[in-house]
Amino acid sequence: MVEGWGEDGLRALRGALHTQDGVALLAALRRGPVREVLQLAGDGVAGAAAQGLPGAAEMAALFLGALQERGFRGDEELADRFRAATGDAAIPLLRPLAVDLETLAMLLEGDPAESGGRIDLSTGECWPAFTDELGPGSEAEEDDDPERWLYVPALGSRAGYRDMELFIDEVGDAALAGRLRIAIGGRGAFRRFKDVLAGDERSWSRYHRFSDERQRGRARAWLAEEGYCPHITFFVEPSPGSFL
């Protein structure tokens, strides 16, 4: 049984996603528990399954079962994508958009007084609200074009605080869980929580993956509500320099 993700395994996984190499992706997923990277790697696995990559259908079934069991926000939207990729359901009526969920989550969960932004629907790029450069050709009269831009609201940190609470419930070390519960009381909760976890590298890594999964899921759910889904294409053949 695979116990957890090491730095090398995560690096290989992210590398395969970055290079859009389906063969390398499936190989990397054998290096850690898939339940911890469902939102991170899910679109890639669904794409590989849709293209008929050997071994992808089995991995897709594993992902689908784990998503249905876990039930984070955004997991059902990703599960629908797997059902469509394997031919078990109709393709969701969502427009594909090459958006990075991690970047989108940062916009969504920023300070409402300072954050938020927009997505360039022609490229999928996310732009913070306070930026002077919105890409080539973005003249002032085009900045509010609803055919090009999708507004992203800043929803604040409440969901992130809930992530800390849920993570504490999963901590097996009673003493550490107790210190974390004390840390999240009152102002400065996020800083104190991270300070406590900084002394336990393994728990810090677990929290980072847990939080990343939940943030990506919330971004996916928000995107679906707006009528879009992340778009990613994978090569069927391994590319040069694959992370195998």
Short mmCIF file of C-alpha atoms in Angstrom, two decimals:
data_model
loop_
_atom_site.label_atom_id
_atom_site.label_comp_id
_atom_site.label_asym_id
_atom_site.label_seq_id
_atom_site.Cartn_x
_atom_site.Cartn_y
_atom_site.Cartn_z
CA MET A 1 0.00 0.00 0.00
CA VAL A 2 1.31 3.47 -0.91
CA GLU A 3 1.60 5.47 2.32
CA GLY A 4 2.06 9.05 1.19
CA TRP A 5 3.41 11.46 -1.38
CA GLY A 6 7.08 12.34 -1.22
CA GLU A 7 8.54 15.43 -2.83
CA ASP A 8 9.98 13.43 -5.72
CA GLY A 9 6.63 11.83 -6.45
CA LEU A 10 4.79 15.14 -6.41
CA ARG A 11 7.45 16.68 -8.63
CA ALA A 12 7.02 13.86 -11.14
CA LEU A 13 3.24 14.22 -11.02
CA ARG A 14 3.29 17.97 -11.55
CA GLY A 15 5.89 17.57 -14.27
CA ALA A 16 3.70 15.12 -16.17
CA LEU A 17 0.74 17.48 -15.87
CA HIS A 18 2.83 20.42 -17.04
CA THR A 19 4.15 18.57 -20.09
CA GLN A 20 0.71 17.03 -20.73
CA ASP A 21 2.24 13.56 -20.92
CA GLY A 22 -0.40 10.93 -20.16
CA VAL A 23 2.06 8.03 -19.96
CA ALA A 24 4.21 9.86 -17.42
CA LEU A 25 1.10 10.89 -15.50
CA LEU A 26 -0.11 7.31 -15.04
CA ALA A 27 3.38 6.26 -13.96
CA ALA A 28 3.63 9.10 -11.45
CA LEU A 29 0.26 8.24 -9.91
CA ARG A 30 1.70 4.94 -8.70
CA ARG A 31 3.99 6.86 -6.35
CA GLY A 32 1.37 8.04 -3.86
CA PRO A 33 -2.28 7.66 -2.75
CA VAL A 34 -4.58 8.98 -5.47
CA ARG A 35 -7.11 10.19 -2.87
CA GLU A 36 -4.75 13.05 -2.04
CA VAL A 37 -4.43 14.31 -5.64
CA LEU A 38 -7.88 13.78 -7.17
CA GLN A 39 -8.48 17.42 -8.09
CA LEU A 40 -4.85 18.02 -9.02
CA ALA A 41 -4.58 15.11 -11.46
CA GLY A 42 -8.22 14.38 -12.27
CA ASP A 43 -8.51 16.32 -15.51
CA GLY A 44 -5.36 14.69 -16.82
CA VAL A 45 -6.57 11.18 -16.00
CA ALA A 46 -9.98 11.88 -17.55
CA GLY A 47 -8.29 13.18 -20.68
CA ALA A 48 -6.03 10.14 -20.90
CA ALA A 49 -9.05 7.84 -20.48
CA ALA A 50 -10.99 9.67 -23.18
CA GLN A 51 -8.05 9.17 -25.56
CA GLY A 52 -7.87 5.45 -24.77
CA LEU A 53 -4.40 5.49 -23.22
CA PRO A 54 -3.53 1.98 -21.90
CA GLY A 55 -4.19 1.77 -18.18
CA ALA A 56 -6.12 5.05 -18.11
CA ALA A 57 -9.57 3.44 -17.88
CA GLU A 58 -8.55 1.53 -14.75
CA MET A 59 -7.08 4.66 -13.20
CA ALA A 60 -10.21 6.61 -14.12
CA ALA A 61 -12.37 4.02 -12.33
CA LEU A 62 -10.15 4.35 -9.25
CA PHE A 63 -10.46 8.14 -9.34
CA LEU A 64 -14.23 8.00 -9.80
CA GLY A 65 -14.70 5.72 -6.81
CA ALA A 66 -12.47 7.90 -4.63
CA LEU A 67 -14.31 11.08 -5.68
CA GLN A 68 -17.69 9.56 -4.86
CA GLU A 69 -16.42 8.44 -1.46
CA ARG A 70 -14.72 11.71 -0.54
CA GLY A 71 -17.40 14.21 -1.49
CA PHE A 72 -15.51 17.52 -1.32
CA ARG A 73 -17.05 20.47 -3.11
CA GLY A 74 -16.14 20.14 -6.78
CA ASP A 75 -15.68 16.37 -6.57
CA GLU A 76 -19.08 15.67 -8.14
CA GLU A 77 -18.29 17.97 -11.07
CA LEU A 78 -15.03 16.10 -11.65
CA ALA A 79 -16.82 12.75 -11.24
CA ASP A 80 -19.20 13.79 -14.03
CA ARG A 81 -16.19 14.34 -16.24
CA PHE A 82 -14.95 10.82 -15.55
CA ARG A 83 -18.36 9.34 -16.30
CA ALA A 84 -18.38 11.14 -19.64
CA ALA A 85 -14.78 10.13 -20.42
CA THR A 86 -15.56 6.45 -19.86
CA GLY A 87 -18.85 6.59 -21.78
CA ASP A 88 -21.06 6.07 -18.72
CA ALA A 89 -22.81 9.44 -19.01
CA ALA A 90 -23.37 12.29 -21.42
CA ILE A 91 -20.69 14.93 -21.72
CA PRO A 92 -21.51 17.82 -19.34
CA LEU A 93 -22.75 20.91 -21.17
CA LEU A 94 -19.83 23.03 -20.03
CA ARG A 95 -17.51 25.07 -22.23
CA PRO A 96 -13.85 23.98 -21.94
CA LEU A 97 -11.50 26.70 -20.72
CA ALA A 98 -7.72 26.36 -20.33
CA VAL A 99 -7.73 27.84 -16.83
CA ASP A 100 -5.39 26.96 -13.98
CA LEU A 101 -7.53 26.01 -10.97
CA GLU A 102 -4.81 26.88 -8.47
CA THR A 103 -4.55 30.43 -9.80
CA LEU A 104 -8.32 30.77 -9.98
CA ALA A 105 -8.62 29.63 -6.36
CA MET A 106 -6.20 32.37 -5.30
CA LEU A 107 -8.47 34.98 -6.87
CA LEU A 108 -11.64 33.48 -5.42
CA GLU A 109 -10.33 33.19 -1.87
CA GLY A 110 -8.53 36.50 -1.55
CA ASP A 111 -9.49 39.48 0.58
CA PRO A 112 -12.77 40.94 -0.80
CA ALA A 113 -11.39 44.43 -0.23
CA GLU A 114 -8.28 43.84 -2.31
CA SER A 115 -8.66 40.78 -4.53
CA GLY A 116 -10.85 39.18 -7.15
CA GLY A 117 -10.14 39.59 -10.82
CA ARG A 118 -11.14 38.19 -14.17
CA ILE A 119 -10.46 35.34 -16.58
CA ASP A 120 -9.54 36.00 -20.18
CA LEU A 121 -11.95 33.69 -21.99
CA SER A 122 -9.76 33.69 -25.09
CA THR A 123 -6.74 32.26 -23.28
CA GLY A 124 -7.88 31.05 -19.84
CA GLU A 125 -5.42 33.36 -18.10
CA CYS A 126 -6.41 34.69 -14.68
CA TRP A 127 -5.76 38.36 -13.93
CA PRO A 128 -5.95 39.99 -10.48
CA ALA A 129 -8.26 42.96 -10.17
CA PHE A 130 -5.41 45.40 -9.61
CA THR A 131 -3.15 44.92 -12.60
CA ASP A 132 -2.03 47.35 -15.25
CA GLU A 133 -1.42 44.74 -17.93
CA LEU A 134 -4.27 42.61 -19.22
CA GLY A 135 -2.43 41.08 -22.13
CA PRO A 136 -1.90 42.09 -25.74
CA GLY A 137 -4.74 43.89 -27.43
CA SER A 138 -6.58 44.68 -24.21
CA GLU A 139 -7.53 48.25 -25.01
CA ALA A 140 -9.65 50.16 -22.52
CA GLU A 141 -12.82 49.70 -24.53
CA GLU A 142 -12.30 45.92 -24.48
CA ASP A 143 -11.72 45.58 -20.74
CA ASP A 144 -15.41 45.08 -19.93
CA ASP A 145 -16.27 42.92 -22.94
CA PRO A 146 -18.38 40.02 -21.52
CA GLU A 147 -17.45 37.93 -24.55
CA ARG A 148 -13.80 38.09 -23.53
CA TRP A 149 -13.76 38.45 -19.74
CA LEU A 150 -15.33 36.47 -16.89
CA TYR A 151 -15.44 38.38 -13.60
CA VAL A 152 -14.08 36.49 -10.57
CA PRO A 153 -15.32 37.66 -7.15
CA ALA A 154 -13.15 37.52 -4.04
CA LEU A 155 -15.07 35.43 -1.51
CA GLY A 156 -12.72 35.76 1.44
CA SER A 157 -11.11 33.25 3.78
CA ARG A 158 -14.10 31.56 5.43
CA ALA A 159 -13.73 28.41 3.32
CA GLY A 160 -10.01 28.30 4.11
CA TYR A 161 -10.77 28.50 7.82
CA ARG A 162 -13.16 25.57 7.44
CA ASP A 163 -10.34 23.64 5.76
CA MET A 164 -8.25 24.04 8.91
CA GLU A 165 -11.10 22.79 11.09
CA LEU A 166 -11.66 19.73 8.92
CA PHE A 167 -7.95 18.96 8.76
CA ILE A 168 -7.68 19.06 12.55
CA ASP A 169 -10.47 16.47 12.75
CA GLU A 170 -8.28 14.11 10.69
CA VAL A 171 -5.09 14.59 12.72
CA GLY A 172 -4.28 11.35 14.51
CA ASP A 173 -1.94 12.93 17.08
CA ALA A 174 -4.22 14.15 19.88
CA ALA A 175 -1.62 16.54 21.27
CA LEU A 176 -0.99 18.15 17.89
CA ALA A 177 -4.72 18.39 17.21
CA GLY A 178 -5.19 20.14 20.54
CA ARG A 179 -2.49 22.70 19.78
CA LEU A 180 -4.00 23.34 16.36
CA ARG A 181 -7.48 23.90 17.81
CA ILE A 182 -6.05 26.49 20.18
CA ALA A 183 -4.13 28.10 17.32
CA ILE A 184 -7.20 28.79 15.17
CA GLY A 185 -9.02 30.72 17.87
CA GLY A 186 -9.29 34.48 17.29
CA ARG A 187 -7.44 36.84 14.96
CA GLY A 188 -4.27 35.59 13.29
CA ALA A 189 -5.61 32.03 13.14
CA PHE A 190 -4.00 31.18 9.79
CA ARG A 191 -0.54 32.34 10.86
CA ARG A 192 -0.66 30.53 14.21
CA PHE A 193 -2.00 27.36 12.59
CA LYS A 194 0.89 27.31 10.12
CA ASP A 195 3.41 28.09 12.86
CA VAL A 196 2.26 25.02 14.80
CA LEU A 197 2.37 22.79 11.73
CA ALA A 198 5.83 24.08 10.80
CA GLY A 199 7.24 21.90 13.56
CA ASP A 200 5.83 18.73 11.99
CA GLU A 201 6.98 18.42 8.38
CA ARG A 202 4.84 15.39 7.59
CA SER A 203 1.65 16.99 8.92
CA TRP A 204 2.48 20.23 7.13
CA SER A 205 2.80 18.37 3.82
CA ARG A 206 -0.48 16.57 4.43
CA TYR A 207 -2.26 19.84 5.20
CA HIS A 208 -0.85 21.49 2.09
CA ARG A 209 -2.21 18.69 -0.12
CA PHE A 210 -5.53 18.65 1.76
CA SER A 211 -5.98 22.41 1.41
CA ASP A 212 -4.87 22.40 -2.23
CA GLU A 213 -7.43 19.72 -3.08
CA ARG A 214 -10.26 21.60 -1.40
CA GLN A 215 -9.30 24.92 -3.00
CA ARG A 216 -9.11 23.38 -6.46
CA GLY A 217 -12.47 21.71 -5.91
CA ARG A 218 -14.13 24.96 -4.91
CA ALA A 219 -12.64 26.67 -7.97
CA ARG A 220 -13.94 23.85 -10.19
CA ALA A 221 -17.43 24.10 -8.68
CA TRP A 222 -17.50 27.88 -9.15
CA LEU A 223 -16.33 27.50 -12.75
CA ALA A 224 -19.08 24.96 -13.44
CA GLU A 225 -21.68 27.34 -12.04
CA GLU A 226 -20.44 29.86 -14.60
CA GLY A 227 -20.80 27.28 -17.38
CA TYR A 228 -17.14 26.25 -17.85
CA CYS A 229 -14.82 23.35 -17.08
CA PRO A 230 -11.01 23.09 -17.14
CA HIS A 231 -9.62 21.96 -20.49
CA ILE A 232 -6.50 19.86 -20.82
CA THR A 233 -5.17 17.66 -23.65
CA PHE A 234 -2.77 14.75 -23.17
CA PHE A 235 -0.41 13.10 -25.57
CA VAL A 236 -1.06 9.40 -26.13
CA GLU A 237 2.61 8.69 -26.78
CA PRO A 238 5.28 9.59 -24.21
CA SER A 239 7.07 12.80 -25.07
CA PRO A 240 10.86 13.33 -24.86
CA GLY A 241 11.95 13.88 -21.28
CA SER A 242 8.89 12.18 -19.77
CA PHE A 243 8.81 11.96 -15.98
CA LEU A 244 8.81 8.16 -15.85
#
